[in-house]
Coordinates of C-alpha atoms and ligand atoms in Angstrom, one line a residue:
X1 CA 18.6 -22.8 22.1
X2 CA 17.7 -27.0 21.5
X3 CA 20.6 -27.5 19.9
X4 CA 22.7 -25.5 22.6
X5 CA 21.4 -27.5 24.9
X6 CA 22.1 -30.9 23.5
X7 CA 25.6 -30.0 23.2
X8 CA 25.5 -29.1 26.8
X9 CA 24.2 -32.3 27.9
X10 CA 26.4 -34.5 25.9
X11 CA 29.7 -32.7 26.8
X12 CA 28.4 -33.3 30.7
X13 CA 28.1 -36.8 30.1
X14 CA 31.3 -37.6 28.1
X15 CA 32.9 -35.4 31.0
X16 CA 31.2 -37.9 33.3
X17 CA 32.5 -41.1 31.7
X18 CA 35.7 -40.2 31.4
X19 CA 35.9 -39.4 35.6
X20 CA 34.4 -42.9 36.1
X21 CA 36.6 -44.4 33.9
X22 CA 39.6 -42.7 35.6
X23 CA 38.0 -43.3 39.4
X24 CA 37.5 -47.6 38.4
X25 CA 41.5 -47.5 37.0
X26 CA 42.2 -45.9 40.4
X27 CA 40.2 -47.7 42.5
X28 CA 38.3 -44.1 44.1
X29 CA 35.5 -45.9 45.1
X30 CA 33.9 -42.6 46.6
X31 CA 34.5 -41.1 43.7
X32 CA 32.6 -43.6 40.9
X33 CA 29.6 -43.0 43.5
X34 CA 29.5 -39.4 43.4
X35 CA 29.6 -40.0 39.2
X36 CA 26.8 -42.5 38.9
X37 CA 24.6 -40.0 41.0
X38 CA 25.5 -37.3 38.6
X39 CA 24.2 -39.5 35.7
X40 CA 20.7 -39.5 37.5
X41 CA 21.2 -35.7 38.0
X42 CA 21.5 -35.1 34.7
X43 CA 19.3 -37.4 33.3
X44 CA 16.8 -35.4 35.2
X45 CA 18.0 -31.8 34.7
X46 CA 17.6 -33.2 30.6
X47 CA 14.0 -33.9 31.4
X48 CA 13.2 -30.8 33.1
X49 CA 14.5 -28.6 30.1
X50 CA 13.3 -30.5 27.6
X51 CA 9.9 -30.3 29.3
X52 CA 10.1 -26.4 29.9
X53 CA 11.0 -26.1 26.0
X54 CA 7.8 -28.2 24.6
X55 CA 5.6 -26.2 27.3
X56 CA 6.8 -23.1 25.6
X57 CA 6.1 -24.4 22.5
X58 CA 2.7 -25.7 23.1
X59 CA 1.8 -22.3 24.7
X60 CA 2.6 -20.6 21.5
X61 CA 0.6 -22.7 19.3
X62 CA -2.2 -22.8 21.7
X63 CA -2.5 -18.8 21.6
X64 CA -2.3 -18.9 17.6
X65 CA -5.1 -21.0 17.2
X66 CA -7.1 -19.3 19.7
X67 CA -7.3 -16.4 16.7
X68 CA -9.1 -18.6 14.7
X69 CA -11.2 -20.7 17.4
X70 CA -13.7 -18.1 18.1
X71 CA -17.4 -19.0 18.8
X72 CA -20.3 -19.5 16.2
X73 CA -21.8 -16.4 17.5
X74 CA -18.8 -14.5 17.8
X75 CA -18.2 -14.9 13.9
X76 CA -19.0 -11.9 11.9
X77 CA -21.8 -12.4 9.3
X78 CA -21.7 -9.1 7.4
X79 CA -24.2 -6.8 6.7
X80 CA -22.5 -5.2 4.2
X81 CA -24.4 -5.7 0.6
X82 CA -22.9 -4.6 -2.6
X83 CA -25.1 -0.9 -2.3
X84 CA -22.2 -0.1 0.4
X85 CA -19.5 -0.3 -2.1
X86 CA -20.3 2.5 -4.8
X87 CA -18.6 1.7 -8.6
X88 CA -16.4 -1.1 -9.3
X89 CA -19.3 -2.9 -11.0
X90 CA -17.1 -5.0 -13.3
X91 CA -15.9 -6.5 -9.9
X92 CA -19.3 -6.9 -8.6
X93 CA -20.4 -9.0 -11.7
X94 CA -17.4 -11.0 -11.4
X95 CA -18.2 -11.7 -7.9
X96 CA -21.9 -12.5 -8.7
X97 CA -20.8 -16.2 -9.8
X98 CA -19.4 -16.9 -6.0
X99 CA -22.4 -15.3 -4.1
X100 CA -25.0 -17.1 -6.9
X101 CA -22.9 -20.4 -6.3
X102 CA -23.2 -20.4 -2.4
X103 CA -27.0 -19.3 -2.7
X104 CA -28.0 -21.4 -5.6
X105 CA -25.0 -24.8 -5.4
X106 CA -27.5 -27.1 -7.2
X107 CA -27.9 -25.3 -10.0
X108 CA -23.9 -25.5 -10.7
X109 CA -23.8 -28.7 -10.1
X110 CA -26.5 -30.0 -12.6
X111 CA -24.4 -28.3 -15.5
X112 CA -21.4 -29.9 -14.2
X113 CA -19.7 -26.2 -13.2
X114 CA -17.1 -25.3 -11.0
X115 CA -17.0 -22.2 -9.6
X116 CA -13.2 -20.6 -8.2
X117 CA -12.1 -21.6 -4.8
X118 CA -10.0 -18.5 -4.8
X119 CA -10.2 -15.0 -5.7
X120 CA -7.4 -12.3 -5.6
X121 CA -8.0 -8.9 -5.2
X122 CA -5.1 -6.5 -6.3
X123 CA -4.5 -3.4 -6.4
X124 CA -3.1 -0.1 -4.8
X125 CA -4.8 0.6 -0.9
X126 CA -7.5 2.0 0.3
X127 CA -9.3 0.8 -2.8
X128 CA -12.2 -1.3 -1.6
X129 CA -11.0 -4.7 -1.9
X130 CA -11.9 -5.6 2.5
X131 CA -15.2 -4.1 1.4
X132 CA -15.5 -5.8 -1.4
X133 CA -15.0 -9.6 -0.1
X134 CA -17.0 -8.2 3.0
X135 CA -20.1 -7.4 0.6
X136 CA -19.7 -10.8 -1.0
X137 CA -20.3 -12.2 2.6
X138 CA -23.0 -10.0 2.9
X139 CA -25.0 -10.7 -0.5
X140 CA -24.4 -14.9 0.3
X141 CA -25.5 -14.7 3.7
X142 CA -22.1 -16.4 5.1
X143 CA -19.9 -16.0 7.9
X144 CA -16.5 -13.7 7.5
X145 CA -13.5 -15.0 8.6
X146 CA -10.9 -11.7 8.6
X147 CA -7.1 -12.8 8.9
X148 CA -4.1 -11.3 7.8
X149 CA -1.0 -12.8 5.8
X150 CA 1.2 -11.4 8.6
X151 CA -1.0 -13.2 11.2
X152 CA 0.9 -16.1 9.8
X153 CA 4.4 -15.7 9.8
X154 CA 6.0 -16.9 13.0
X155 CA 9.4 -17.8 14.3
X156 CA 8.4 -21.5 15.6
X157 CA 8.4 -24.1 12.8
X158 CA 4.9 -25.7 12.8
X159 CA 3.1 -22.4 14.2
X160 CA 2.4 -20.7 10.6
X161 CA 1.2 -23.9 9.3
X162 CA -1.3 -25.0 12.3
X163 CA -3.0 -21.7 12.2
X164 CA -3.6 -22.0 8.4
X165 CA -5.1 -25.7 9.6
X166 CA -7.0 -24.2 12.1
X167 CA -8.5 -21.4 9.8
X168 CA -9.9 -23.9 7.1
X169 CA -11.1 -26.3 9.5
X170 CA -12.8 -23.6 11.3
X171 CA -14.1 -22.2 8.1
X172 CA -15.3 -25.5 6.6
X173 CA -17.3 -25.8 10.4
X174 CA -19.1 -22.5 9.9
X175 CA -19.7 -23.0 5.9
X176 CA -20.9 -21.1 4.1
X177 CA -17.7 -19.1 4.5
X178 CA -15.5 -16.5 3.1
X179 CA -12.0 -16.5 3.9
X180 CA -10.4 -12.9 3.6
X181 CA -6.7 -13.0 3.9
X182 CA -5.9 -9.2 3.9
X183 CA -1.6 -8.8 2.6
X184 CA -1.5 -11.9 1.5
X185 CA 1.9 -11.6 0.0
X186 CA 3.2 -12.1 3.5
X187 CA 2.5 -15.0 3.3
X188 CA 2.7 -16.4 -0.2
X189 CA 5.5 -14.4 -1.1
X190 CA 7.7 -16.0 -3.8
X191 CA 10.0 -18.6 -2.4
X192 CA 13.8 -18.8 -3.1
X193 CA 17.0 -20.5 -2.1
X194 CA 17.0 -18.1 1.2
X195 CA 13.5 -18.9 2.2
X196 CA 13.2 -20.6 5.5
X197 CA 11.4 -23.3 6.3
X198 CA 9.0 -21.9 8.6
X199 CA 7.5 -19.9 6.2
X200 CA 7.7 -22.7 3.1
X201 CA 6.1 -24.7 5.4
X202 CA 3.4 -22.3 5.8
X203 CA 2.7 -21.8 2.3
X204 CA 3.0 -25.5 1.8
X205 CA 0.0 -25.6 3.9
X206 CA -1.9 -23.2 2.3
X207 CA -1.5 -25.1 -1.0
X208 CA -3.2 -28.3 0.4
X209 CA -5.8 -26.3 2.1
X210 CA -6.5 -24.5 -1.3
X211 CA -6.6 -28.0 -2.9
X212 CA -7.8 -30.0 -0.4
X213 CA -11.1 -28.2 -1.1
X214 CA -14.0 -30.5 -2.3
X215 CA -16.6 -29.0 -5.1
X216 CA -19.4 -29.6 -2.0
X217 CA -17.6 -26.9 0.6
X218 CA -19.1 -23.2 0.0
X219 CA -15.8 -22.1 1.5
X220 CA -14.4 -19.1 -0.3
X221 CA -10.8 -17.8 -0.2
X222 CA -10.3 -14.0 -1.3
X223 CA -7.0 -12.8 -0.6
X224 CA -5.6 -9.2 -1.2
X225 CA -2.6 -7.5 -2.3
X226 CA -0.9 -4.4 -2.9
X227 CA 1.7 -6.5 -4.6
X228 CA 1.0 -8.9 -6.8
X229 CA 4.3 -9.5 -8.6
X230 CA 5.8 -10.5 -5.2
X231 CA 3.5 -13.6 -5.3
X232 CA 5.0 -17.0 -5.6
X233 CA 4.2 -18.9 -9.5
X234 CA 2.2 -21.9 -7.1
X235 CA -0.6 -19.4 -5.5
X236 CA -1.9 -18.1 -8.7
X237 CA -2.0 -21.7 -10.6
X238 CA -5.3 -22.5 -11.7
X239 CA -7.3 -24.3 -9.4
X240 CA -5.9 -22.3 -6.6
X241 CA -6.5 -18.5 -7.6
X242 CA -8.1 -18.9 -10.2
X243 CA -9.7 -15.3 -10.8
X244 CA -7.4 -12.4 -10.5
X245 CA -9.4 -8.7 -10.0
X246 CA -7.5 -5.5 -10.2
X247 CA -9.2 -3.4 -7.6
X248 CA -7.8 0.6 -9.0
X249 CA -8.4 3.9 -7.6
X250 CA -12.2 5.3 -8.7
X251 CA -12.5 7.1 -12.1
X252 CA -14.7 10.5 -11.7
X253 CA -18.2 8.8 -12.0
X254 CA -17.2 5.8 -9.1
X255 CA -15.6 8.7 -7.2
X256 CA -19.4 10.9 -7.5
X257 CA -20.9 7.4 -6.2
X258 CA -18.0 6.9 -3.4
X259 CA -18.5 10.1 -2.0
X260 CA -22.7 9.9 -2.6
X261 CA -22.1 6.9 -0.2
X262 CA -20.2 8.3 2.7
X263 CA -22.2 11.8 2.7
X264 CA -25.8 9.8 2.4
X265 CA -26.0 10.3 6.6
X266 CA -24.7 13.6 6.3
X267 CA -26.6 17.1 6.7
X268 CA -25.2 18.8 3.7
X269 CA -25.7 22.7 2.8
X270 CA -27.6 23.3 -0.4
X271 CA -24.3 24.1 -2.0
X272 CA -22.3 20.9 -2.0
X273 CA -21.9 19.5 -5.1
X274 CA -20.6 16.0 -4.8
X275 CA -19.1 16.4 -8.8
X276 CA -17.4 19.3 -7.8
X277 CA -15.6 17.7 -5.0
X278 CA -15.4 14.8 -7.4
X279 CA -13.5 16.9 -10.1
X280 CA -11.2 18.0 -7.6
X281 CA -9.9 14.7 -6.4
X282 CA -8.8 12.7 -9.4
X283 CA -6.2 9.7 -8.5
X284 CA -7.8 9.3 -4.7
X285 CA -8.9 6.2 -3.0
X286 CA -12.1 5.0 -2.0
X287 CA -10.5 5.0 1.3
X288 CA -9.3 9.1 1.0
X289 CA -13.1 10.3 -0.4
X290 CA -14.1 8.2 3.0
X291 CA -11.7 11.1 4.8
X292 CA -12.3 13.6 3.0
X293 CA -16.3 13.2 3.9
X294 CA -15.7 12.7 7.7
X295 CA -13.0 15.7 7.8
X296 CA -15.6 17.8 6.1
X297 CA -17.9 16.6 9.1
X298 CA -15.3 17.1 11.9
X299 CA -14.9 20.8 10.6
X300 CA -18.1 21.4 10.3
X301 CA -18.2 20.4 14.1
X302 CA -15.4 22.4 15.1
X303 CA -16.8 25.5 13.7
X304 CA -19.8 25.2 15.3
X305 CA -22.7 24.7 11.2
X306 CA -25.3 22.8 11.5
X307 CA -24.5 21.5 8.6
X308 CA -21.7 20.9 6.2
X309 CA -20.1 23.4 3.4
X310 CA -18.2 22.8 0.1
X311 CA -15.8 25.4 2.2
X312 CA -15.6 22.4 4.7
X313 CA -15.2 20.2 1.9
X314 CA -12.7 22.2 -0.1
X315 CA -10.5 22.4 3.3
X316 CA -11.0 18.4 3.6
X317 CA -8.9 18.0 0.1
X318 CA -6.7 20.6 0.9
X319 CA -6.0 18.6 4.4
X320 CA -5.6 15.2 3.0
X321 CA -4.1 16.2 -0.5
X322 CA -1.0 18.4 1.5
X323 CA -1.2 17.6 4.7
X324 CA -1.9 19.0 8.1
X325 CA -0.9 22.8 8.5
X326 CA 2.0 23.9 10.5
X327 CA 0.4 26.3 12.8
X328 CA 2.9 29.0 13.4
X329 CA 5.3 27.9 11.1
X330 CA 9.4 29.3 12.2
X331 CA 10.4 30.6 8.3
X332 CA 12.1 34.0 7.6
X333 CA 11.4 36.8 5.2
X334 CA 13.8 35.3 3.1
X335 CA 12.6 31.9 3.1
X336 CA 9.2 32.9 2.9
X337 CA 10.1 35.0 -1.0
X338 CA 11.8 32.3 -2.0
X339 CA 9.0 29.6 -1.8
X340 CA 6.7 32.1 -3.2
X341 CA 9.0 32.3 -6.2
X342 CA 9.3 28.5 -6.5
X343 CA 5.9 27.8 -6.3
X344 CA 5.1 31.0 -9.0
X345 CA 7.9 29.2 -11.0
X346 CA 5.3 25.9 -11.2
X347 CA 2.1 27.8 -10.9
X348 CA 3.3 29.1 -14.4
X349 CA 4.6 26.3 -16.1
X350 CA 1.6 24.7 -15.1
X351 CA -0.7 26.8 -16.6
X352 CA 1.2 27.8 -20.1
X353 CA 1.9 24.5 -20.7
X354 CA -1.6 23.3 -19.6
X355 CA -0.7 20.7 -17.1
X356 CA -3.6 20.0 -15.1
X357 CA -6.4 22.4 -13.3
X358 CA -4.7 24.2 -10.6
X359 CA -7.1 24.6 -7.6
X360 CA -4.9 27.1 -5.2
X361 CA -1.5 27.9 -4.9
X362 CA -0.2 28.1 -1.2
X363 CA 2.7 29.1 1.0
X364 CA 1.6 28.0 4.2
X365 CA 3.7 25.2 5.1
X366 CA 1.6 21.6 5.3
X367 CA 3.7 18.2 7.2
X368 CA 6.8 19.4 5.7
X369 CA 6.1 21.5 2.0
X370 CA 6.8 24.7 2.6
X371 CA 4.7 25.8 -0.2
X372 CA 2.3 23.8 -2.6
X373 CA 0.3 24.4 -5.8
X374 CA -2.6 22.0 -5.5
X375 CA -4.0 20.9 -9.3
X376 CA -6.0 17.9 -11.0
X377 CA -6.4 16.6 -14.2
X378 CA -9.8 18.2 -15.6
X379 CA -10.5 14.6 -16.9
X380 CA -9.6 10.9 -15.7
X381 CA -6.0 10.4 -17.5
X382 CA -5.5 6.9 -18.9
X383 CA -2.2 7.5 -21.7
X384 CA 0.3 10.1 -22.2
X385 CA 1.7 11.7 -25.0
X386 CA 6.0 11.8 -25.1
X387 CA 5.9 15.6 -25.1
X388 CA 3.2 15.3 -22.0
X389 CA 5.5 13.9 -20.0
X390 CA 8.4 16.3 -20.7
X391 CA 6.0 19.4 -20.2
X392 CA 5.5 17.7 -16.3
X393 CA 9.1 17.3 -16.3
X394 CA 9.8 21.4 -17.1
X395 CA 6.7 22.1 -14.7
X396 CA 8.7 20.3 -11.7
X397 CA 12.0 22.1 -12.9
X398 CA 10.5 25.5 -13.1
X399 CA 10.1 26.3 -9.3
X400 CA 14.0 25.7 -9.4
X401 CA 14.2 27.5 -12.5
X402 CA 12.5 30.5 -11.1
X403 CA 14.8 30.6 -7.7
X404 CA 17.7 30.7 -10.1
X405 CA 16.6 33.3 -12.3
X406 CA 15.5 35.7 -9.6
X407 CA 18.1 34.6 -7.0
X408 CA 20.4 33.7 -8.6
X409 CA 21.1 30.5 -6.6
X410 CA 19.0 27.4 -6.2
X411 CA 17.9 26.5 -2.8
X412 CA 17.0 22.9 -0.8
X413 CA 13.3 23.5 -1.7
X414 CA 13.0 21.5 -5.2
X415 CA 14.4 17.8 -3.6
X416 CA 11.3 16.6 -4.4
X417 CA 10.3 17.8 -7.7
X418 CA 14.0 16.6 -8.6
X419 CA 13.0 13.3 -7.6
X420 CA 9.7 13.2 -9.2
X421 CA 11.2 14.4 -12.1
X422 CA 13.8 12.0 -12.7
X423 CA 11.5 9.4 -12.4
X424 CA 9.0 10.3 -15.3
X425 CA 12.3 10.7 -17.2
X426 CA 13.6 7.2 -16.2
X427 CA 10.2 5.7 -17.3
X428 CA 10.1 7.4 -20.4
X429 CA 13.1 5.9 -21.4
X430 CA 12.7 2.5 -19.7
X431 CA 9.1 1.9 -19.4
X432 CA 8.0 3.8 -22.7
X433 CA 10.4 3.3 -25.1
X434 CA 10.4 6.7 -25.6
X435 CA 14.5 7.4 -25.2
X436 CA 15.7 10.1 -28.5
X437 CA 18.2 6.8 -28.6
X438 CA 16.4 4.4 -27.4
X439 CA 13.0 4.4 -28.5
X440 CA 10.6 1.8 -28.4
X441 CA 13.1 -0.4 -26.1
X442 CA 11.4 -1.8 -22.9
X443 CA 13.8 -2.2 -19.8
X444 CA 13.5 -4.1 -16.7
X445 CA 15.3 -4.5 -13.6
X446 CA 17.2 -7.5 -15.2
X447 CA 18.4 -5.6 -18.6
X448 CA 18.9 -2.4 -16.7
X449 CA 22.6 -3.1 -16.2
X450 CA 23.3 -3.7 -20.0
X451 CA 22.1 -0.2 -21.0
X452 CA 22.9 1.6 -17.9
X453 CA 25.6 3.9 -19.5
X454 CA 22.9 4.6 -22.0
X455 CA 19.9 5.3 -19.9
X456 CA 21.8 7.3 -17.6
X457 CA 22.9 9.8 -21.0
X458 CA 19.2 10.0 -21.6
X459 CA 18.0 10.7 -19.0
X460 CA 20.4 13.7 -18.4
X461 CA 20.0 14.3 -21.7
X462 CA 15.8 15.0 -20.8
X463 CA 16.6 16.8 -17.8
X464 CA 19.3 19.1 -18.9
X465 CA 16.8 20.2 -21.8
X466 CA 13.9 20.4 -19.7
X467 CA 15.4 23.0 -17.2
X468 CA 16.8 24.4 -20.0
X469 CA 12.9 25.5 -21.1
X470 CA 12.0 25.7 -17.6
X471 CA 14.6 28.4 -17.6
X472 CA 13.1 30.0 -21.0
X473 CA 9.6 29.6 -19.8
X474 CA 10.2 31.4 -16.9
X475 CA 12.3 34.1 -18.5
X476 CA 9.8 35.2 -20.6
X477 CA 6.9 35.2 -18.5
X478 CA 8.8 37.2 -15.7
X479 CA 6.5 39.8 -14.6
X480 CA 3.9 37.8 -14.5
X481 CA 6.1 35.0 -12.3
X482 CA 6.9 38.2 -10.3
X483 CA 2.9 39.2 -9.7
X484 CA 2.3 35.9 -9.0
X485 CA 4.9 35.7 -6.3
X486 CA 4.2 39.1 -4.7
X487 CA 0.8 38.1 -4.2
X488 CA 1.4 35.1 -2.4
X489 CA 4.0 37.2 -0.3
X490 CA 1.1 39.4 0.8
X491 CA -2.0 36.8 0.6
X492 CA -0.3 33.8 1.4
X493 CA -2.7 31.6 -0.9
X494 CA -4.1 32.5 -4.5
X495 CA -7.1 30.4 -5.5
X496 CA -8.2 29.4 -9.4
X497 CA -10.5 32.6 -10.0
X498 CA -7.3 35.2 -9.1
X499 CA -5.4 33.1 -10.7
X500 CA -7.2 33.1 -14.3
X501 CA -7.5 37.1 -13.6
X502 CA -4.0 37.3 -12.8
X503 CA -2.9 35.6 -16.1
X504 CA -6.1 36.8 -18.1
X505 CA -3.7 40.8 -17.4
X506 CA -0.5 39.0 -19.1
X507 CA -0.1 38.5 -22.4
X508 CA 1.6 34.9 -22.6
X509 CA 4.7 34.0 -25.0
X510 CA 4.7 30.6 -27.1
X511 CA 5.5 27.5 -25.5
X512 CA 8.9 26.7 -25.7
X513 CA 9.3 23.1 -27.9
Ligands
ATP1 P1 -5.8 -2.1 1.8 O1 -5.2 -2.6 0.5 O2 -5.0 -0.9 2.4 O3 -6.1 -3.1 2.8 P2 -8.5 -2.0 0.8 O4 -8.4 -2.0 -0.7 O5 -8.8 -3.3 1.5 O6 -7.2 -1.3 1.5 P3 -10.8 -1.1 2.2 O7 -10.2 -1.4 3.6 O8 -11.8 -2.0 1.7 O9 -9.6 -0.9 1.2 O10 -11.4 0.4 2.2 C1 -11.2 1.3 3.2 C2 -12.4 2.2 3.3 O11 -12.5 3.0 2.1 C3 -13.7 1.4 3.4 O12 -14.0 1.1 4.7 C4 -14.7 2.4 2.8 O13 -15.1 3.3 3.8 C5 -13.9 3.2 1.8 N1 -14.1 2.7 0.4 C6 -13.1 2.3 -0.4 N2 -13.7 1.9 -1.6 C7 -15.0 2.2 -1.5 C8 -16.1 2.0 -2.4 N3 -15.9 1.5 -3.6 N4 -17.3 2.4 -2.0 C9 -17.5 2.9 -0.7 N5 -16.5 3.0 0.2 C10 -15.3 2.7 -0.2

């Protein structure tokens, strides 16, 4: 738009110099008159615009610092203490220097320490990190500055960059301070030859801040991430962030604690148990247990208990593990036998091959599955065996498997496990080294393209044989695939207990290798 209407300007008055120059060789006296006014007119229509354009400007700066410009009063001081956030003690003792630093700065001082400026949190969402930084806040008694990385990307040069200024100066006001910069990697994301200034200039800024520090501030910055490898090399230099935490979902003794927590104010039945529920929700957030506890609550509500049930509970998972239930759902006879086939098909892998605790198996459509067979690990999973992996990969195949044996066409319905499945099988090869002619090769997105041809003949290779004992699996165990499926025809759902009595009446053929 500037440069537009420079341009503008310029061609107006080359326009205008070359009438008077014609009008004077002519001797139009009227003429030259008119064109010396229309200097002034432009002149002034230059000043005008140019005026209107740094208003604009100014305007948008002023309303991005306002964010940060907040009253002493209006600044949060937590009262979150590290009791609110159940588990992660690891973190909490590597948070303890920070809050013992702010409380106790002499102390550090005398033995000459420094403690970090800046912590990074990492790790997948819902996990705790806001809570976390909040609690640090909380246990040193200092004000909480939230912001957001995305809070400083902007279009105008100059904006991203004075709100950063504005956030530190504001923080170092109301020290002792924490700084939480939720998504950082918005704005520290790695720069390249396409960055644009704007947002270079930003992270610039953030780098001085970061080292502008002096030893005597008790101003804290904790950012957070989902995605730390999209970090530039310069925000995780020492001296900047210096401590990196992975923040990960709760094993099954943080996720007792986590849901202790958020039921504590709750009027809970006799028969809740908390390890139960705990059992049943391996590889769940901090945030999701949170849910799960207040869903529990709102059913309770909706159907009228004083207090809460496991029942309530156990239809919490069931709601945020597979979604919300189609009420009414449009599916045909036809449809309808062909998911309860499918899901048969896994419900049977699943348990022969012994992958996982299945909880319920389900053809009531949830958001958009059709059918589901809900399961957990009976134990927190940290490494997997190579034939593990391919036993998951034939239980995702055998709902397909199952539709072709007793249809004798496959349907739309297994899109997902397809996809599921080929990952696991492109990790096993690139990831784990575990390839029949590849093994123990490690490939990233940079050697991918050398060994592409190869990867891709693995990987069919491991999916071609896994359907293969899908098919087999399936095959062998027909009548009890075929129980299975009539039951959830008629029932609609089968839990764990019909289940085991359902497959305790089969006699069960060998695993296929
Ligand atoms: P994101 O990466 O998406 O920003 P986050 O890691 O910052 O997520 P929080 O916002 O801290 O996650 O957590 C969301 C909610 O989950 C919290 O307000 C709290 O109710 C619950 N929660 C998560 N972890 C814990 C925990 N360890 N103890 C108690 N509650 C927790």
């Amino acid at each position: 738009m500037k440069k537009r209407f420079h341009f503008l300007i310029l061609f107006f008055f080359i326009y205008n110099t070359i009438i008077v120059i014609l009008a004077k060789k002519n001797s139009m006296s009227t003429l030259l008159y008119i064109c010396i006014a229309l200097y002034f007119v432009i002149a002034l229509l230059y000043w005008l615009t140019y005026r209107f354009i740094n208003k604009k400007k100014s305007n948008q700066l002023a309303s991005s610092t306002n964010l940060f410009e907040k009253k002493k009063s209006e600044l949060d001081k937590p009262e979150i203490s590290f009791k609110d956030v159940a588990g992660l003690e690891e973190i909490k003792e590597e948070l303890f220097d920070i809050i013992d630093y702010i409380n106790d700065r002499d102390k550090y001082k005398k033995m000459g320490a420094k403690v970090p400026k800046g912590i990074l949190l990492y790790g997948p969402p819902g996990t705790g990190k806001t809570l976390m930084a909040k609690a640090v806040a909380g246990e040193s008694n200092s004000s909480f500055i939230y912001s957001s990385g995305s809070e400083f990307v902007e279009k105008y040069v100059g904006v991203g960059a004075k709100r950063i200024r504005t956030l530190f100066e504001r923080a170092r006001k109301e020290a002792p301070c924490i700084i939480f910069i939720d998504e950082v990697d918005a704005l520290g994301s790695k720069r390249n030859s396409e960055s644009n200034n704007e947002k270079d200039q930003t992270l610039n800024q953030f780098l001085v801040e970061l080292d502008g520090f002096k030893d005597s501030n008790t101003v804290i910055v904790i950012g957070a991430t989902n995605r730390l490898d999209l970090l530039d090399e310069a925000m995780l230099r020492p001296g900047r962030f210096d401590r990196k935490i992975y923040v990960g979902n709760p094993n099954y003794i943080s996720r007792v604690k986590i849901l202790k927590v958020h039921t504590k104010d709750k009027p809970l039945e006799k028969n809740v148990n908390v390890t139960e529920i705990a059992k049943k929700t391996h590889g769940f957030s901090g945030a999701q247990l949170a849910n799960i506890a207040n869903e529990a609550a709102l059913r309770a509500i909706k159907l009228n208990t004083k207090k809460i049930t496991q029942d309530n509970f156990n239809f919490a998972i069931e709601k945020v593990a597979a979604g919300l239930e189609v009420k009414n759902p449009n599916i045909s006879d036809k449809e309808k036998k062909i998911v309860a086939f499918h899901e048969s098909g896994h419900a049977v892998a699943a348990k022969i091959l012994n992958i996982d605790k299945i909880q319920k198996i389900s053809i009531i459509p949830r958001d958009q599955a059709l059918g589901y067979v809900l399961k957990f690990p009976d134990e927190d999973r940290y490494i997997y065996t190579k034939q593990e992996l391919l036993n998951r990969i034939c239980v995702l195949l055998s709902g397909r498997a199952a539709e072709e044996i007793f249809f004798n066409e496959i349907s739309t319905g297994a899109s997902n496990d397809l996809k599921e499945a080929t990952n696991i099988a492109y990790e096993l090869i690139c990831k784990y080294g575990m390839g029949s002619n590849m093994e123990n090769f490690y490939i990233n997105e940079v050697t991918f393209k050398y060994y592409a041809r190869s990867i891709k003949n693995e990987a069919s290779k491991i999916i071609n044989l896994s359907y293969k004992n899908s098919l087999h699996l399936i095959r062998t165990n027909i009548d009890l695939t075929t129980t299975i499926a009539n039951h959830l025809i008629e029932n609609e759902c089968i839990d764990s207990i019909k289940l085991d009595k359902i497959f305790s009446e089969y006699l069960l053929e060998p695993v296929p290798n």
